[in-house]
Amino acid sequence: WVFRSEVRGEVDRQERRDERDVRGSFYASRTTENWRLGIGTYQQRRERNFEFDSGAMLKDVSRSSSYSGWGIKSLGEHWGIGLGARREQSSYRNLDHTARVAGAIEYNLYPYSQYAERSLTFGYYMGATRLNYETATVFGELQESRTDQGLFIEYDLEQRWGDIGADIKASHFL
């Protein structure tokens, strides 16, 4: 298993505004000859305070969190098929909570046996998302369901000196 975590805080103060941002994440993944598995979580709280010329104050607090998990079954040295799920909440994005499930098929230019060191993956996915909003959207919606599909390219290289990664994604609603 490989574990990654981050805890980060930021404070910014000026004469008429201040901001505090705290976030953290934890991810665990495992790659074997037959499977790639992973779980993760992300949490953030951001508070901003503004003072206007009139002396009035505005306080803006936003919170977001997500939980995800995925599994990809190897179909040989280069092909894989997988399923993932995600739950998310974000007051900034007006999301009371969302739930997403998606399936994917992928091709890795390098053999999966080298996945821990390098990968160049091309894939296609299709998924469904259930959105529940905190307040009605500009279209008057409090809930909606969306299906989508997309393509992705991901590159990862891990060496003793560090790692490099990049990805390109394109998607649209069905």
PDB file of N, CA and C in Angstrom, residues 90-131:
ATOM      1  N   SER A  90     -20.115  20.474  -0.879  1.00  0.00           N
ATOM      2  CA  SER A  90     -19.395  21.735  -1.029  1.00  0.00           C
ATOM      3  C   SER A  90     -20.363  22.898  -0.907  1.00  0.00           C
ATOM      4  N   SER A  91     -20.236  23.680   0.164  1.00  0.00           N
ATOM      5  CA  SER A  91     -21.100  24.850   0.292  1.00  0.00           C
ATOM      6  C   SER A  91     -20.730  25.896  -0.755  1.00  0.00           C
ATOM      7  N   TYR A  92     -19.477  25.971  -1.158  1.00  0.00           N
ATOM      8  CA  TYR A  92     -19.050  26.911  -2.196  1.00  0.00           C
ATOM      9  C   TYR A  92     -19.743  26.604  -3.517  1.00  0.00           C
ATOM     10  N   ARG A  93     -19.893  25.338  -3.836  1.00  0.00           N
ATOM     11  CA  ARG A  93     -20.525  24.922  -5.092  1.00  0.00           C
ATOM     12  C   ARG A  93     -22.015  24.632  -4.935  1.00  0.00           C
ATOM     13  N   ASN A  94     -22.598  24.978  -3.785  1.00  0.00           N
ATOM     14  CA  ASN A  94     -24.027  24.797  -3.521  1.00  0.00           C
ATOM     15  C   ASN A  94     -24.424  23.314  -3.496  1.00  0.00           C
ATOM     16  N   LEU A  95     -23.518  22.427  -3.138  1.00  0.00           N
ATOM     17  CA  LEU A  95     -23.806  20.998  -3.120  1.00  0.00           C
ATOM     18  C   LEU A  95     -24.030  20.528  -1.699  1.00  0.00           C
ATOM     19  N   ASP A  96     -25.275  20.176  -1.390  1.00  0.00           N
ATOM     20  CA  ASP A  96     -25.570  19.586  -0.092  1.00  0.00           C
ATOM     21  C   ASP A  96     -24.877  18.235  -0.007  1.00  0.00           C
ATOM     22  N   HIS A  97     -25.064  17.429  -1.031  1.00  0.00           N
ATOM     23  CA  HIS A  97     -24.270  16.213  -1.209  1.00  0.00           C
ATOM     24  C   HIS A  97     -24.509  15.665  -2.607  1.00  0.00           C
ATOM     25  N   THR A  98     -23.479  15.030  -3.132  1.00  0.00           N
ATOM     26  CA  THR A  98     -23.581  14.371  -4.428  1.00  0.00           C
ATOM     27  C   THR A  98     -23.076  12.948  -4.281  1.00  0.00           C
ATOM     28  N   ALA A  99     -23.539  12.103  -5.142  1.00  0.00           N
ATOM     29  CA  ALA A  99     -23.049  10.728  -5.194  1.00  0.00           C
ATOM     30  C   ALA A  99     -22.794  10.399  -6.658  1.00  0.00           C
ATOM     31  N   ARG A 100     -21.665   9.794  -6.929  1.00  0.00           N
ATOM     32  CA  ARG A 100     -21.279   9.484  -8.309  1.00  0.00           C
ATOM     33  C   ARG A 100     -20.759   8.060  -8.406  1.00  0.00           C
ATOM     34  N   VAL A 101     -21.124   7.387  -9.485  1.00  0.00           N
ATOM     35  CA  VAL A 101     -20.610   6.057  -9.814  1.00  0.00           C
ATOM     36  C   VAL A 101     -20.214   6.103 -11.287  1.00  0.00           C
ATOM     37  N   ALA A 102     -19.044   5.555 -11.615  1.00  0.00           N
ATOM     38  CA  ALA A 102     -18.593   5.546 -13.008  1.00  0.00           C
ATOM     39  C   ALA A 102     -17.795   4.285 -13.286  1.00  0.00           C
ATOM     40  N   GLY A 103     -17.897   3.831 -14.512  1.00  0.00           N
ATOM     41  CA  GLY A 103     -17.104   2.706 -14.986  1.00  0.00           C
ATOM     42  C   GLY A 103     -16.145   3.195 -16.058  1.00  0.00           C
ATOM     43  N   ALA A 104     -15.016   2.504 -16.222  1.00  0.00           N
ATOM     44  CA  ALA A 104     -14.023   2.940 -17.202  1.00  0.00           C
ATOM     45  C   ALA A 104     -13.286   1.745 -17.792  1.00  0.00           C
ATOM     46  N   ILE A 105     -12.745   1.976 -18.968  1.00  0.00           N
ATOM     47  CA  ILE A 105     -11.825   1.033 -19.578  1.00  0.00           C
ATOM     48  C   ILE A 105     -10.584   1.839 -19.935  1.00  0.00           C
ATOM     49  N   GLU A 106      -9.391   1.233 -19.753  1.00  0.00           N
ATOM     50  CA  GLU A 106      -8.167   1.973 -19.985  1.00  0.00           C
ATOM     51  C   GLU A 106      -7.107   1.105 -20.649  1.00  0.00           C
ATOM     52  N   TYR A 107      -6.191   1.790 -21.323  1.00  0.00           N
ATOM     53  CA  TYR A 107      -5.041   1.151 -21.932  1.00  0.00           C
ATOM     54  C   TYR A 107      -3.802   1.875 -21.432  1.00  0.00           C
ATOM     55  N   ASN A 108      -2.845   1.127 -20.873  1.00  0.00           N
ATOM     56  CA  ASN A 108      -1.600   1.698 -20.383  1.00  0.00           C
ATOM     57  C   ASN A 108      -0.493   1.343 -21.373  1.00  0.00           C
ATOM     58  N   LEU A 109       0.191   2.356 -21.898  1.00  0.00           N
ATOM     59  CA  LEU A 109       1.262   2.138 -22.848  1.00  0.00           C
ATOM     60  C   LEU A 109       2.351   1.237 -22.254  1.00  0.00           C
ATOM     61  N   TYR A 110       2.603   1.380 -20.950  1.00  0.00           N
ATOM     62  CA  TYR A 110       3.591   0.548 -20.261  1.00  0.00           C
ATOM     63  C   TYR A 110       2.871  -0.615 -19.578  1.00  0.00           C
ATOM     64  N   PRO A 111       3.541  -1.736 -19.398  1.00  0.00           N
ATOM     65  CA  PRO A 111       2.903  -2.866 -18.705  1.00  0.00           C
ATOM     66  C   PRO A 111       2.520  -2.480 -17.273  1.00  0.00           C
ATOM     67  N   TYR A 112       1.410  -3.040 -16.786  1.00  0.00           N
ATOM     68  CA  TYR A 112       0.969  -2.761 -15.424  1.00  0.00           C
ATOM     69  C   TYR A 112       2.022  -3.152 -14.392  1.00  0.00           C
ATOM     70  N   SER A 113       2.900  -4.081 -14.721  1.00  0.00           N
ATOM     71  CA  SER A 113       3.961  -4.463 -13.783  1.00  0.00           C
ATOM     72  C   SER A 113       4.903  -3.298 -13.500  1.00  0.00           C
ATOM     73  N   GLN A 114       4.917  -2.260 -14.358  1.00  0.00           N
ATOM     74  CA  GLN A 114       5.749  -1.078 -14.163  1.00  0.00           C
ATOM     75  C   GLN A 114       4.950   0.117 -13.619  1.00  0.00           C
ATOM     76  N   TYR A 115       3.708  -0.117 -13.236  1.00  0.00           N
ATOM     77  CA  TYR A 115       2.811   0.990 -12.874  1.00  0.00           C
ATOM     78  C   TYR A 115       3.355   1.858 -11.749  1.00  0.00           C
ATOM     79  N   ALA A 116       4.041   1.272 -10.783  1.00  0.00           N
ATOM     80  CA  ALA A 116       4.565   2.051  -9.653  1.00  0.00           C
ATOM     81  C   ALA A 116       5.650   3.033 -10.094  1.00  0.00           C
ATOM     82  N   GLU A 117       6.336   2.740 -11.192  1.00  0.00           N
ATOM     83  CA  GLU A 117       7.405   3.616 -11.673  1.00  0.00           C
ATOM     84  C   GLU A 117       6.967   4.562 -12.779  1.00  0.00           C
ATOM     85  N   ARG A 118       6.116   4.068 -13.688  1.00  0.00           N
ATOM     86  CA  ARG A 118       5.697   4.914 -14.809  1.00  0.00           C
ATOM     87  C   ARG A 118       4.403   4.382 -15.418  1.00  0.00           C
ATOM     88  N   SER A 119       3.615   5.320 -15.949  1.00  0.00           N
ATOM     89  CA  SER A 119       2.387   4.948 -16.650  1.00  0.00           C
ATOM     90  C   SER A 119       1.993   6.063 -17.601  1.00  0.00           C
ATOM     91  N   LEU A 120       1.484   5.661 -18.733  1.00  0.00           N
ATOM     92  CA  LEU A 120       0.875   6.565 -19.698  1.00  0.00           C
ATOM     93  C   LEU A 120      -0.427   5.887 -20.109  1.00  0.00           C
ATOM     94  N   THR A 121      -1.526   6.367 -19.538  1.00  0.00           N
ATOM     95  CA  THR A 121      -2.809   5.686 -19.636  1.00  0.00           C
ATOM     96  C   THR A 121      -3.790   6.494 -20.474  1.00  0.00           C
ATOM     97  N   PHE A 122      -4.478   5.806 -21.382  1.00  0.00           N
ATOM     98  CA  PHE A 122      -5.542   6.378 -22.203  1.00  0.00           C
ATOM     99  C   PHE A 122      -6.830   5.672 -21.803  1.00  0.00           C
ATOM    100  N   GLY A 123      -7.916   6.412 -21.616  1.00  0.00           N
ATOM    101  CA  GLY A 123      -9.130   5.744 -21.177  1.00  0.00           C
ATOM    102  C   GLY A 123     -10.420   6.428 -21.589  1.00  0.00           C
ATOM    103  N   TYR A 124     -11.491   5.671 -21.415  1.00  0.00           N
ATOM    104  CA  TYR A 124     -12.858   6.130 -21.662  1.00  0.00           C
ATOM    105  C   TYR A 124     -13.676   5.795 -20.421  1.00  0.00           C
ATOM    106  N   TYR A 125     -14.555   6.710 -20.003  1.00  0.00           N
ATOM    107  CA  TYR A 125     -15.425   6.422 -18.861  1.00  0.00           C
ATOM    108  C   TYR A 125     -16.846   6.881 -19.136  1.00  0.00           C
ATOM    109  N   MET A 126     -17.775   6.283 -18.386  1.00  0.00           N
ATOM    110  CA  MET A 126     -19.177   6.675 -18.415  1.00  0.00           C
ATOM    111  C   MET A 126     -19.677   6.600 -16.982  1.00  0.00           C
ATOM    112  N   GLY A 127     -20.430   7.623 -16.562  1.00  0.00           N
ATOM    113  CA  GLY A 127     -20.875   7.636 -15.176  1.00  0.00           C
ATOM    114  C   GLY A 127     -22.205   8.331 -14.983  1.00  0.00           C
ATOM    115  N   ALA A 128     -22.693   8.239 -13.761  1.00  0.00           N
ATOM    116  CA  ALA A 128     -23.941   8.880 -13.361  1.00  0.00           C
ATOM    117  C   ALA A 128     -23.717   9.594 -12.031  1.00  0.00           C
ATOM    118  N   THR A 129     -24.275  10.794 -11.911  1.00  0.00           N
ATOM    119  CA  THR A 129     -24.129  11.601 -10.704  1.00  0.00           C
ATOM    120  C   THR A 129     -25.502  12.053 -10.228  1.00  0.00           C
ATOM    121  N   ARG A 130     -25.752  11.932  -8.938  1.00  0.00           N
ATOM    122  CA  ARG A 130     -26.978  12.440  -8.302  1.00  0.00           C
ATOM    123  C   ARG A 130     -26.577  13.666  -7.497  1.00  0.00           C
ATOM    124  N   LEU A 131     -27.144  14.828  -7.818  1.00  0.00           N
ATOM    125  CA  LEU A 131     -26.814  16.088  -7.166  1.00  0.00           C
ATOM    126  C   LEU A 131     -27.979  16.547  -6.299  1.00  0.00           C
TER     127      LEU A 131
END
